[in-house]
Amino acid sequence: MAAHRTDTIAAIATPPGAGGIGVIRVSGPRAPDIARAFLGRAPRPRHAHYAVFRDPDGEVIDTGLLLHFPAPASFTGEHVLELQVHGSRPVLHALLQHLRAMGARAARPGEFSERAFLNGKLDLAQAEAIADLIGAGSQAAARAAQRSLQGVFSRQVHAVVEDVVALRMQVEVAIDFSDEDIPSLAPARLRDGIAALMQRLDALLAGARRGQRLTDGLHVVILGRPNAGKSSLLNALAADERAIVTEQAGTTRDLLRETIVIDGVELTLVDTAGLRDSTDPIEREGIRRARNEAASADLVVQVLADGDGPDPALSSPATSTLVVHNKIDLTGQPATRRIIDGIEHVHLSARSGEGLDLLRESLRHHAGADSEGAFSARARHVDALRRAARHLGDADAALAAGGAWEIAAEELRQVQAVLGEITGEFGVEDLLGRIFANFCIGK
Ligand code: GDP
């Protein structure tokens, strides 16, 4: 995969105008020459040099620090320079312009991380974790991204790949010795191996799904009839954050949407007026939209005012549902959180705040924020794990159907290839542009 990278890139690595410190990063073969031009002598590796940065006319652009990380012991694996100056937009732009004159070109978004990946400093899942860390919407998401960056996710993928390789070898041997009766190579034994592998893959998939929810944030839809107390609940959850006023509550039969993000959890409020009267075409349209919202959610919270029962029209087997019984200050019920018939029920009062902590706890749990050792993951990874599981299932079916060894061998090869897409070892060349384009410039 070693591409030809003879050019040097430069970019502002801190948001210009943010004040404070401004950082420009340079990577490529020209970096040592650029350092020498600024310092008037060769830079010492990993040493903070005080530097006066001058433009070609000798005019001082700024003073600051210059650090040189020689290849290959750098983030990108190339010669890297870091220039620390004042976080002033004109200073940073003048410096960048001067760097271009010295032979560096402007880096594309994510190009530093891409080079780190291409030079084998990080695998693809780790590189993606950098973007996820920068974009993390909560402490839990940041911790999860940090774990993926440290290679927790990649190591689990590698462990599964090793099992696949072992199984592939057994199948290949079974093909070679198919005429002989060797018990350890009987289809039944190999199918045991596949079953064990499937369990590991399922566990990894569950972890990746949690990781994706943490990375993307949990999408929660709060449904309920007008006046059930949805807006009050959202306001109470948001506490110090932006307050939301739903002016038309109960006055329209269409869906109202309000969205707020609290600690990485995105809450969308949907009014489900007139759910029960399904003969009215407008209300039927309302039900259809509410169902659509619910179907795309990770979690549906049905808010009921005391006495109302859950709305069966809205339960969807695919989405987890949580039922909030609001207004316990009126009924005198205690605040509780319990599971009845597999559905979680929380009794609380949006007005008094009693029981809100139980709901917060539950939301955190659904968001995966409290899962030990959680790592960040992306839809791309979840998709690859699902495809790997399908190929593994097909390998098993081939063996079950009476030892179709060659088919099983090919399916296992596919499992390995698909898992390799996660860490970037296989067939991702055409994906790289898209993956790194979503990074920030300078990363
Ligand atoms: P929405 O239409 O579902 O968004 O409901 P609102 O949040 O607008 O609340 C409807 C009415 O119920 C308002 O008058 C609220 O003040 C009241 N309400 C909401 N939550 C509670 C609660 O926990 N206890 C009491 N007593 N009233 C509440």
Coordinates of C-alpha atoms and ligand atoms in Angstrom, one line a residue:
M1 CA 0.0 0.0 0.0
A2 CA 3.1 2.2 0.1
A3 CA 2.1 5.1 -2.1
H4 CA 4.4 7.7 -3.5
R5 CA 4.4 10.6 -1.1
T6 CA 7.1 12.9 -2.0
D7 CA 5.2 16.0 -1.3
T8 CA 5.0 18.0 1.9
I9 CA 1.8 19.1 3.5
A10 CA 1.0 21.9 5.9
A11 CA -2.2 22.9 7.7
I12 CA -3.4 25.0 10.6
A13 CA -4.2 22.4 13.3
T14 CA -6.1 24.7 15.7
P15 CA -9.2 26.6 14.7
P16 CA -7.9 30.0 13.6
G17 CA -9.3 32.9 15.5
A18 CA -9.9 30.7 18.5
G19 CA -7.4 32.8 20.4
G20 CA -4.7 31.4 22.6
I21 CA -2.2 29.2 20.9
G22 CA -2.1 28.6 17.1
V23 CA -0.5 25.4 15.8
I24 CA 0.6 24.7 12.3
R25 CA 1.6 21.2 11.4
V26 CA 3.9 20.2 8.5
S27 CA 4.6 16.7 7.3
G28 CA 6.8 15.4 4.5
P29 CA 10.4 15.3 3.2
R30 CA 10.8 19.1 3.1
A31 CA 10.1 19.5 6.8
P32 CA 13.7 19.5 8.0
D33 CA 14.7 22.1 5.3
I34 CA 11.8 24.3 6.4
A35 CA 12.9 24.0 10.1
R36 CA 16.5 24.9 9.1
A37 CA 15.3 27.9 7.1
F38 CA 13.4 29.2 10.2
L39 CA 16.1 28.5 12.8
G40 CA 19.2 29.2 10.7
R41 CA 20.5 25.8 11.8
A42 CA 19.5 22.1 12.0
P43 CA 16.7 21.5 14.5
R44 CA 17.3 19.1 17.4
P45 CA 14.8 16.2 17.3
R46 CA 11.8 16.6 19.7
H47 CA 13.3 19.8 21.2
A48 CA 11.3 22.9 21.7
H49 CA 13.2 25.6 19.8
Y50 CA 12.4 29.3 20.3
A51 CA 12.0 30.6 16.8
V52 CA 11.5 34.0 15.1
F53 CA 9.3 33.2 12.1
R54 CA 10.1 35.6 9.2
D55 CA 8.5 36.1 5.8
P56 CA 10.7 36.1 2.6
D57 CA 11.4 39.8 3.1
G58 CA 12.8 39.3 6.6
E59 CA 9.7 40.8 8.2
V60 CA 8.7 39.1 11.5
I61 CA 5.5 37.2 11.2
D62 CA 5.5 36.0 14.8
T63 CA 7.7 34.4 17.4
G64 CA 7.0 31.0 18.9
L65 CA 8.1 27.5 19.2
L66 CA 9.3 25.0 16.6
L67 CA 9.4 21.2 17.2
H68 CA 10.9 18.7 14.8
F69 CA 9.9 15.0 14.9
P70 CA 12.2 13.2 12.4
A71 CA 10.8 10.2 10.5
P72 CA 9.8 7.6 11.3
A73 CA 9.2 8.4 15.0
S74 CA 6.4 10.9 14.3
F75 CA 2.6 10.8 14.1
T76 CA 2.5 10.4 10.3
G77 CA 5.7 8.4 10.1
E78 CA 7.2 11.2 8.0
H79 CA 9.3 14.2 9.0
V80 CA 6.9 16.4 11.0
L81 CA 7.2 20.0 12.2
E82 CA 5.0 21.7 14.7
L83 CA 5.0 25.4 14.8
Q84 CA 3.4 27.0 17.8
V85 CA 2.6 30.7 17.4
H86 CA -0.1 33.1 18.6
G87 CA -3.6 32.0 17.7
S88 CA -4.1 35.0 15.4
R89 CA -5.8 34.4 12.0
P90 CA -3.5 36.8 10.0
V91 CA -0.4 35.3 11.6
L92 CA -1.4 31.7 10.9
H93 CA -2.4 32.5 7.3
A94 CA 0.8 34.5 6.7
L95 CA 2.8 31.5 8.0
L96 CA 0.9 29.0 5.9
Q97 CA 1.4 31.1 2.8
H98 CA 5.2 31.3 3.5
L99 CA 5.2 27.5 4.0
R100 CA 3.7 27.1 0.6
A101 CA 6.4 29.2 -0.9
M102 CA 8.9 26.9 0.8
G103 CA 7.4 23.9 -1.0
A104 CA 4.6 22.6 1.2
R105 CA 1.0 22.4 -0.1
A106 CA -2.2 22.8 1.9
A107 CA -3.3 19.5 3.4
R108 CA -6.7 18.0 2.7
P109 CA -9.0 17.2 5.7
G110 CA -7.7 14.2 7.5
E111 CA -4.5 13.9 5.4
F112 CA -2.2 13.7 8.4
S113 CA -4.2 10.8 9.8
E114 CA -4.4 9.2 6.3
R115 CA -0.6 9.4 6.0
A116 CA -0.3 7.9 9.5
F117 CA -2.5 5.0 8.3
L118 CA -0.7 4.6 5.0
N119 CA 2.6 4.5 6.8
G120 CA 1.4 1.8 9.2
K121 CA 1.4 4.1 12.3
L122 CA -2.3 3.4 12.9
D123 CA -4.8 1.0 11.5
L124 CA -8.0 2.3 9.9
A125 CA -10.2 1.8 12.9
Q126 CA -7.7 3.7 15.1
A127 CA -7.5 6.5 12.5
E128 CA -11.2 6.8 12.5
A129 CA -11.2 7.0 16.3
I130 CA -9.2 10.2 16.1
A131 CA -12.1 11.9 14.2
D132 CA -14.5 10.3 16.7
L133 CA -12.5 11.7 19.6
I134 CA -12.6 15.2 18.2
G135 CA -16.3 15.0 17.5
A136 CA -17.2 13.3 20.8
G137 CA -20.4 14.7 22.2
S138 CA -19.9 13.3 25.7
Q139 CA -17.3 12.2 28.2
A140 CA -18.4 8.6 27.6
A141 CA -18.1 8.9 23.8
A142 CA -14.6 10.5 24.2
R143 CA -13.5 7.7 26.5
A144 CA -14.8 5.1 24.0
A145 CA -13.0 6.8 21.1
Q146 CA -9.8 6.9 23.2
R147 CA -10.0 3.2 23.7
S148 CA -10.5 2.6 20.0
L149 CA -7.5 4.9 19.3
Q150 CA -5.5 2.8 21.7
G151 CA -6.4 -0.3 19.7
V152 CA -9.0 -2.0 21.9
F153 CA -11.4 -2.5 19.1
S154 CA -8.7 -3.5 16.6
R155 CA -7.2 -6.1 18.9
Q156 CA -10.6 -7.7 19.3
V157 CA -11.0 -7.8 15.6
H158 CA -7.5 -9.3 15.2
A159 CA -8.3 -12.0 17.8
V160 CA -11.4 -13.1 15.8
V161 CA -9.3 -13.1 12.6
E162 CA -6.8 -15.4 14.2
D163 CA -9.6 -17.9 15.0
V164 CA -10.8 -17.6 11.4
V165 CA -7.4 -18.4 10.1
A166 CA -7.1 -21.4 12.4
L167 CA -10.5 -22.6 11.1
R168 CA -9.6 -22.0 7.5
M169 CA -6.5 -24.1 8.0
Q170 CA -8.6 -27.0 9.3
V171 CA -10.9 -26.8 6.4
E172 CA -8.1 -26.7 3.9
V173 CA -6.6 -29.8 5.6
A174 CA -9.9 -31.5 5.5
I175 CA -10.1 -30.8 1.7
D176 CA -6.6 -32.4 1.3
F177 CA -7.5 -35.5 3.3
S178 CA -11.1 -35.8 2.3
D179 CA -10.5 -39.5 1.4
E180 CA -9.3 -40.4 4.9
D181 CA -11.4 -40.7 8.0
I182 CA -9.9 -38.3 10.4
P183 CA -12.2 -37.6 13.3
S184 CA -10.8 -34.1 14.1
L185 CA -11.7 -33.1 10.6
A186 CA -15.2 -34.3 10.6
P187 CA -17.8 -31.7 9.5
A188 CA -19.4 -31.8 13.0
R189 CA -16.2 -30.9 14.7
L190 CA -15.6 -28.0 12.3
R191 CA -19.1 -26.8 12.8
D192 CA -18.4 -26.7 16.6
G193 CA -15.5 -24.4 15.8
I194 CA -17.8 -22.2 13.6
A195 CA -20.4 -22.0 16.4
A196 CA -17.7 -20.8 18.9
L197 CA -16.5 -18.3 16.4
M198 CA -20.0 -17.1 15.7
Q199 CA -20.4 -16.4 19.5
R200 CA -17.3 -14.3 19.5
L201 CA -18.4 -12.4 16.4
D202 CA -21.8 -11.8 17.9
A203 CA -20.2 -10.4 21.1
L204 CA -18.0 -8.1 19.0
L205 CA -21.0 -7.0 16.9
A206 CA -22.9 -6.1 20.1
G207 CA -19.9 -4.2 21.3
A208 CA -19.5 -2.4 18.0
R209 CA -23.2 -1.5 18.0
R210 CA -22.9 0.0 21.5
G211 CA -19.8 1.8 20.2
Q212 CA -21.7 3.2 17.3
R213 CA -24.5 4.5 19.5
L214 CA -21.9 6.1 21.7
T215 CA -20.1 7.7 18.7
D216 CA -23.3 8.8 16.9
G217 CA -25.2 9.5 20.0
L218 CA -28.4 7.8 21.1
H219 CA -31.4 8.8 19.1
V220 CA -34.4 8.8 21.4
V221 CA -37.9 9.6 20.3
I222 CA -40.3 10.8 23.1
L223 CA -43.9 10.0 22.1
G224 CA -47.1 10.7 23.8
R225 CA -50.5 12.4 23.6
P226 CA -50.8 16.1 24.1
N227 CA -50.5 17.2 27.7
A228 CA -48.8 14.0 28.8
G229 CA -45.9 16.2 29.8
K230 CA -43.3 15.5 27.1
S231 CA -42.1 19.1 26.9
S232 CA -42.0 19.4 30.6
L233 CA -39.9 16.2 30.7
L234 CA -37.5 17.5 28.0
N235 CA -37.1 20.8 29.9
A236 CA -36.5 19.0 33.2
L237 CA -33.9 16.8 31.6
A238 CA -32.2 19.7 29.9
A239 CA -32.1 21.5 33.2
D240 CA -29.5 24.2 32.6
E241 CA -29.4 23.7 28.9
R242 CA -31.6 25.4 26.3
A243 CA -35.2 25.4 27.4
I244 CA -37.7 24.4 24.9
V245 CA -41.2 25.8 24.6
T246 CA -43.7 23.9 22.6
E247 CA -46.2 26.6 21.8
Q248 CA -48.7 24.6 19.9
A249 CA -48.9 21.7 22.3
G250 CA -52.2 20.0 21.8
T251 CA -53.4 22.3 19.2
T252 CA -52.4 20.4 16.2
R253 CA -52.9 16.9 15.0
D254 CA -49.7 16.9 13.0
L255 CA -46.4 15.8 14.5
L256 CA -44.4 18.4 16.4
R257 CA -40.7 17.9 16.5
E258 CA -38.3 19.3 19.0
T259 CA -34.8 18.0 19.3
I260 CA -32.3 18.5 22.0
V261 CA -28.9 16.8 22.8
I262 CA -28.0 16.1 26.4
D263 CA -24.7 14.5 27.1
G264 CA -24.5 12.8 23.7
V265 CA -28.1 11.7 23.8
E266 CA -30.3 13.2 21.1
L267 CA -33.9 13.5 22.3
T268 CA -36.6 14.2 19.7
L269 CA -40.1 14.9 21.0
V270 CA -43.0 13.8 18.9
D271 CA -46.6 14.6 19.7
T272 CA -48.9 11.7 18.9
A273 CA -52.3 13.4 19.0
G274 CA -55.3 11.4 18.0
L275 CA -53.5 8.1 17.8
R276 CA -56.5 6.1 18.6
D277 CA -58.9 7.6 16.0
S278 CA -57.4 5.9 13.0
T279 CA -60.3 6.6 10.6
D280 CA -59.5 10.2 10.1
P281 CA -57.0 10.5 7.2
I282 CA -55.1 13.4 8.9
E283 CA -54.7 11.4 12.1
R284 CA -53.8 8.3 10.1
E285 CA -51.0 10.4 8.5
G286 CA -50.0 11.5 12.1
I287 CA -49.8 7.8 13.2
R288 CA -47.7 7.0 10.1
R289 CA -45.2 9.7 10.8
A290 CA -45.0 8.8 14.5
R291 CA -44.3 5.2 13.5
N292 CA -41.6 6.4 11.1
E293 CA -40.0 8.4 13.8
A294 CA -40.2 5.5 16.2
A295 CA -38.7 3.1 13.6
S296 CA -35.6 5.2 13.1
A297 CA -35.0 5.6 16.8
D298 CA -32.6 3.6 19.0
L299 CA -35.1 4.0 21.9
V300 CA -38.7 5.1 22.1
V301 CA -39.9 6.7 25.3
Q302 CA -43.7 6.7 25.6
V303 CA -44.8 9.3 28.1
L304 CA -48.1 8.6 29.7
A305 CA -50.1 10.9 32.1
D306 CA -51.3 8.9 35.0
G307 CA -54.1 6.4 34.1
D308 CA -53.3 6.2 30.4
G309 CA -52.1 2.9 29.0
P310 CA -49.3 2.5 26.6
D311 CA -50.2 2.9 22.9
P312 CA -50.0 -0.5 21.2
A313 CA -50.2 1.3 17.8
L314 CA -46.7 2.5 18.5
S315 CA -44.9 -0.5 19.9
S316 CA -42.4 -1.8 17.4
P317 CA -40.6 -5.0 18.1
A318 CA -37.4 -3.7 16.5
T319 CA -37.0 -0.7 18.8
S320 CA -36.5 -0.8 22.6
T321 CA -39.3 1.0 24.4
L322 CA -39.3 2.7 27.8
V323 CA -42.6 3.8 29.3
V324 CA -42.6 6.9 31.5
H325 CA -45.5 7.4 33.9
N326 CA -45.5 11.1 34.5
K327 CA -47.2 13.3 37.1
I328 CA -46.7 11.0 40.2
D329 CA -46.9 14.2 42.2
L330 CA -50.7 14.1 41.4
T331 CA -51.1 10.3 42.0
G332 CA -48.8 10.1 45.1
Q333 CA -47.1 7.1 43.6
P334 CA -43.4 6.6 44.5
A335 CA -40.7 7.2 41.9
T336 CA -39.6 3.8 40.6
R337 CA -37.8 2.1 37.7
R338 CA -38.7 -1.5 37.0
I339 CA -39.1 -4.0 34.2
I340 CA -42.4 -5.6 33.6
D341 CA -42.7 -8.1 30.8
G342 CA -39.4 -7.1 29.4
I343 CA -40.4 -3.4 29.1
E344 CA -38.9 -0.8 31.4
H345 CA -41.3 1.5 33.3
V346 CA -40.2 4.7 35.1
H347 CA -42.6 6.5 37.4
L348 CA -41.6 10.2 37.8
S349 CA -42.8 13.7 38.0
A350 CA -41.5 16.2 35.4
R351 CA -42.8 19.0 37.6
S352 CA -41.3 18.1 40.9
G353 CA -38.2 16.4 39.4
E354 CA -38.8 13.3 41.5
G355 CA -37.6 10.1 39.6
L356 CA -35.8 12.1 36.9
D357 CA -32.5 10.6 38.1
L358 CA -33.9 7.1 37.4
L359 CA -34.8 8.2 33.8
R360 CA -31.3 9.7 33.4
E361 CA -29.7 6.5 34.6
S362 CA -31.8 4.5 32.1
L363 CA -30.9 6.8 29.2
R364 CA -27.2 6.6 30.1
H365 CA -27.5 2.8 30.1
H366 CA -29.2 2.7 26.7
A367 CA -26.6 5.1 25.3
G368 CA -24.0 2.5 26.4
A369 CA -22.3 5.2 28.5
D370 CA -21.9 2.9 31.5
S371 CA -20.7 -0.2 29.7
E372 CA -17.2 -1.2 30.9
G373 CA -14.5 -1.1 28.3
A374 CA -16.7 0.4 25.6
F375 CA -15.0 1.4 22.4
S376 CA -16.1 3.7 19.6
A377 CA -17.3 2.2 16.3
R378 CA -18.9 3.3 13.1
A379 CA -21.7 2.1 10.9
R380 CA -19.0 0.9 8.5
H381 CA -17.6 -1.4 11.2
V382 CA -21.1 -2.7 12.2
D383 CA -21.9 -3.4 8.6
A384 CA -18.6 -5.4 8.1
L385 CA -19.2 -7.4 11.2
R386 CA -22.8 -8.3 10.0
R387 CA -21.4 -9.4 6.6
A388 CA -18.8 -11.4 8.3
A389 CA -21.5 -13.2 10.4
R390 CA -23.4 -13.9 7.2
H391 CA -20.5 -15.5 5.5
L392 CA -19.8 -17.5 8.6
G393 CA -23.4 -18.7 8.6
D394 CA -23.0 -19.7 5.0
A395 CA -19.8 -21.6 5.7
D396 CA -21.7 -23.5 8.4
A397 CA -24.6 -24.2 6.1
A398 CA -22.1 -25.6 3.5
L399 CA -20.7 -28.0 6.0
A400 CA -24.2 -28.9 7.3
A401 CA -25.3 -29.7 3.8
G402 CA -22.9 -32.6 3.7
G403 CA -19.3 -31.3 3.7
A404 CA -19.3 -28.9 0.8
W405 CA -15.7 -28.1 1.8
E406 CA -14.7 -25.8 -1.0
I407 CA -17.7 -23.6 -0.4
A408 CA -17.0 -23.5 3.3
A409 CA -13.4 -22.6 2.6
E410 CA -14.4 -19.8 0.3
E411 CA -16.9 -18.4 2.8
L412 CA -14.3 -18.4 5.6
R413 CA -11.9 -16.6 3.3
Q414 CA -14.7 -13.9 2.9
V415 CA -15.1 -13.7 6.6
Q416 CA -11.4 -12.9 7.0
A417 CA -11.5 -10.4 4.1
V418 CA -14.5 -8.6 5.5
L419 CA -13.0 -8.3 9.0
G420 CA -9.8 -7.0 7.4
E421 CA -11.9 -4.0 6.0
I422 CA -12.4 -2.8 9.5
T423 CA -8.7 -2.3 10.3
G424 CA -7.9 -1.4 6.6
E425 CA -6.0 -4.5 5.7
F426 CA -8.3 -5.5 2.9
G427 CA -10.1 -3.8 0.0
V428 CA -10.5 -0.3 1.4
E429 CA -8.4 1.7 -1.1
D430 CA -11.5 3.2 -2.7
L431 CA -13.0 4.0 0.7
L432 CA -10.1 6.0 2.0
G433 CA -11.1 9.3 0.3
R434 CA -14.5 9.2 1.8
I435 CA -13.4 8.2 5.3
F436 CA -10.7 10.8 5.7
A437 CA -12.8 13.6 3.9
N438 CA -14.9 13.7 7.1
F439 CA -12.0 14.7 9.3
C440 CA -11.0 18.2 10.2
I441 CA -8.2 20.0 8.4
G442 CA -4.9 19.7 10.2
K443 CA -5.8 16.2 11.6
Ligands
GDP1 P1 -46.9 17.8 26.2 O1 -48.1 18.3 25.4 O2 -46.9 16.3 26.3 O3 -45.6 18.4 25.8 O4 -47.2 18.3 27.7 P2 -46.6 19.6 28.5 O5 -45.2 19.3 28.9 O6 -46.9 20.8 27.7 O7 -47.5 19.5 29.8 C1 -48.9 19.5 29.8 C2 -49.4 20.0 31.1 O8 -49.1 19.1 32.2 C3 -48.7 21.3 31.6 O9 -49.7 22.1 32.2 C4 -47.7 20.9 32.6 O10 -47.4 21.9 33.5 C5 -48.3 19.7 33.2 N1 -47.4 18.7 33.7 C6 -46.3 18.2 33.0 N2 -45.6 17.4 33.8 C7 -46.3 17.4 35.0 C8 -46.0 16.7 36.3 O11 -45.1 15.9 36.5 N3 -46.9 17.0 37.3 C9 -48.0 17.8 37.1 N4 -48.7 18.0 38.2 N5 -48.2 18.5 36.0 C10 -47.4 18.3 35.0

